[in-house]
Tab-separated table of C-alpha atoms and ligand atoms in Angstrom:
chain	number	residue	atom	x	y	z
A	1	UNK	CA	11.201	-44.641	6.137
A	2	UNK	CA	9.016	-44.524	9.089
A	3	UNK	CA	10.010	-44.054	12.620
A	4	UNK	CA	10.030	-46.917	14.812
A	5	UNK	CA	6.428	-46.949	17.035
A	6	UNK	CA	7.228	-46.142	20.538
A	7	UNK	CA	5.025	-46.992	23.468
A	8	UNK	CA	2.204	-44.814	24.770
A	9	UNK	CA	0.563	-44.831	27.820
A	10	UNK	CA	-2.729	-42.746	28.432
A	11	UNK	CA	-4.942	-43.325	31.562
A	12	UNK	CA	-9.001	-42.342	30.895
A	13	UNK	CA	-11.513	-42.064	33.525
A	14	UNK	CA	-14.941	-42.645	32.070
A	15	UNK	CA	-18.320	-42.983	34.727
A	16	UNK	CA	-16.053	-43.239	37.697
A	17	UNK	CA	-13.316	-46.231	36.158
A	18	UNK	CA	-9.961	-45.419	35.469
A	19	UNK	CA	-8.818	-47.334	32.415
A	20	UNK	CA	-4.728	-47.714	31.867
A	21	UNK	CA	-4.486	-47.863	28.124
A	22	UNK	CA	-1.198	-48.727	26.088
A	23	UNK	CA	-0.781	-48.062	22.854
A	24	UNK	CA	1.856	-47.166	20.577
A	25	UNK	CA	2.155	-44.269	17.777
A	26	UNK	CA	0.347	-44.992	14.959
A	27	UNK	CA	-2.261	-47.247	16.214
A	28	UNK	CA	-4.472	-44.607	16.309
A	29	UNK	CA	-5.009	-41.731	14.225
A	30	UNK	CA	-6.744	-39.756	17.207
A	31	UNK	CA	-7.604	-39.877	21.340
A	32	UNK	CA	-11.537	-39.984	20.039
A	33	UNK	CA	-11.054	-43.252	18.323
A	34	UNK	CA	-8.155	-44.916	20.905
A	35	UNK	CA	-11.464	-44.603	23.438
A	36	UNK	CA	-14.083	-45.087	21.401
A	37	UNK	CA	-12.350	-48.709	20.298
A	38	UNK	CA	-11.121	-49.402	23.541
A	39	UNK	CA	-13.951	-47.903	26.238
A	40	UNK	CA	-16.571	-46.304	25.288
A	41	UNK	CA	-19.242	-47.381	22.406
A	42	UNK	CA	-22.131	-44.989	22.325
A	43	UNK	CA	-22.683	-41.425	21.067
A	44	UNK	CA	-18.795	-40.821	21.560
A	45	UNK	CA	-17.891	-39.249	18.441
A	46	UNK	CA	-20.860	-38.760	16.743
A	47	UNK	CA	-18.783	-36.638	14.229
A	48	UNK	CA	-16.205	-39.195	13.631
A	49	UNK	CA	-13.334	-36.212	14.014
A	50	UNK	CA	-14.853	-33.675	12.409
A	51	UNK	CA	-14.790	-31.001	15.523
A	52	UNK	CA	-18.124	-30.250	15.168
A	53	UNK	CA	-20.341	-32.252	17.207
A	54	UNK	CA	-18.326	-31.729	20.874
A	55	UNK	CA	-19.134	-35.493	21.821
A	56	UNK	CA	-15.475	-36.885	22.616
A	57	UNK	CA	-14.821	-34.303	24.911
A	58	UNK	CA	-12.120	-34.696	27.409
A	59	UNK	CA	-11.062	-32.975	30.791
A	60	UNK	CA	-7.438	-32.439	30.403
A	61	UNK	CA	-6.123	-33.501	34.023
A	62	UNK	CA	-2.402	-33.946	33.592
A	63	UNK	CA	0.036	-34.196	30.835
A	64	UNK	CA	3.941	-34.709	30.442
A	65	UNK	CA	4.029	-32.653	27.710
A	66	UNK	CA	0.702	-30.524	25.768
A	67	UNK	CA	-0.457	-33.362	23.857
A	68	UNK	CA	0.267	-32.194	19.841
A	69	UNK	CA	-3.763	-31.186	18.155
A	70	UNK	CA	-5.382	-31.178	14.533
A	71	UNK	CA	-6.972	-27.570	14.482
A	72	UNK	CA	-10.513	-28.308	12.926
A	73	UNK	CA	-13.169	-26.657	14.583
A	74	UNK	CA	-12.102	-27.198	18.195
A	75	UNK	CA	-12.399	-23.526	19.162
A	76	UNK	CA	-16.048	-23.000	18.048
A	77	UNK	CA	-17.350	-26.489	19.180
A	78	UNK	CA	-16.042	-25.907	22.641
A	79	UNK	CA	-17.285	-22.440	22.782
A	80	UNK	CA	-20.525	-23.742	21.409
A	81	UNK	CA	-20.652	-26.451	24.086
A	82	UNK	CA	-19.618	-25.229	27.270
A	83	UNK	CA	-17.554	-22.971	28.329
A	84	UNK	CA	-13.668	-22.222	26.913
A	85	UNK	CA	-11.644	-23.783	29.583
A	86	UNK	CA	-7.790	-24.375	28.990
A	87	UNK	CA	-7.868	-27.733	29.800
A	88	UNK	CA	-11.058	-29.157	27.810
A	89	UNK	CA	-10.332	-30.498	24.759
A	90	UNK	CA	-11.829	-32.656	22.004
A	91	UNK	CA	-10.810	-35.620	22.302
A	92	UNK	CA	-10.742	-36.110	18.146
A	93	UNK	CA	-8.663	-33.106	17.782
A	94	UNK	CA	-5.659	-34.643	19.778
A	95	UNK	CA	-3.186	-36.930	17.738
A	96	UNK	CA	-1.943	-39.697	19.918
A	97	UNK	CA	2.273	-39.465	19.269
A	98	UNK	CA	4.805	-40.331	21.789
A	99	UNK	CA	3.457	-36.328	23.623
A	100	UNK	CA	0.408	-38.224	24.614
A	101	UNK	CA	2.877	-40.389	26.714
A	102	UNK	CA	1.369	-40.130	30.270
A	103	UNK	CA	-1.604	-38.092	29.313
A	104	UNK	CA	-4.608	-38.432	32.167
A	105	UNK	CA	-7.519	-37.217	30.261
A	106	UNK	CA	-11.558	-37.743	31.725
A	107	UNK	CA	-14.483	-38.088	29.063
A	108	UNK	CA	-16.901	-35.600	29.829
A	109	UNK	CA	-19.493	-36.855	27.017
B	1	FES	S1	-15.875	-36.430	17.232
B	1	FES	FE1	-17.216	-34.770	16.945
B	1	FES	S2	-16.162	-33.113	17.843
B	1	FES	FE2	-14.866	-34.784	18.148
């Protein structure tokens, strides 16, 4: 049996807005496609979530708790795309669960 779905809520700043999203576990499989569906519709996630293409990057600016990750390709893609900085992440590699509660992420992409 399946845990009940407990409320999320992520803020995103993308070109200069700051967007209070709610969600709930389970909604979304990742942070890439929460913002792609809710903000952003071009070349954001051109990999759909594959870690390779470093499009749904996200500056990392405050968190409750670290926000739980898929490991697929993040390292390289990051290194590959700018330089390895603690709190960049991609944003497909970042599974939205109840530690995304309170995450304040910016795109970058
Ligand atoms: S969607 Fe391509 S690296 Fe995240």
């Amino acid at each position: 049996m399946q845990a009940p779905a407990k409320n999320i809520t992520i803020s995103v700043s993308y070109e200069g807005e700051c967007h209070e999203i709610q969600t709930y576990t389970n909604e979304y499989r990742s942070l890439m496609m929460l913002i792609y569906d809710r903000i952003c519709t071009e070349s954001f996630g051109e990999c759909l979530g594959m870690g390779k293409c470093g499009t749904c990057m996200v500056e990392v600016i405050s968190c409750r708790r670290q926000p739980t990750g898929y490991d697929r390709n993040e390292d390289m893609t990051l290194l590959r795309n700018i330089s390895a900085k603690e709190n960049i992440r991609l944003s497909c590699q970042l599974i939205v669960d109840e530690n995304m509660d309170g995450l304040k992420v910016k795109v970058l992409s």
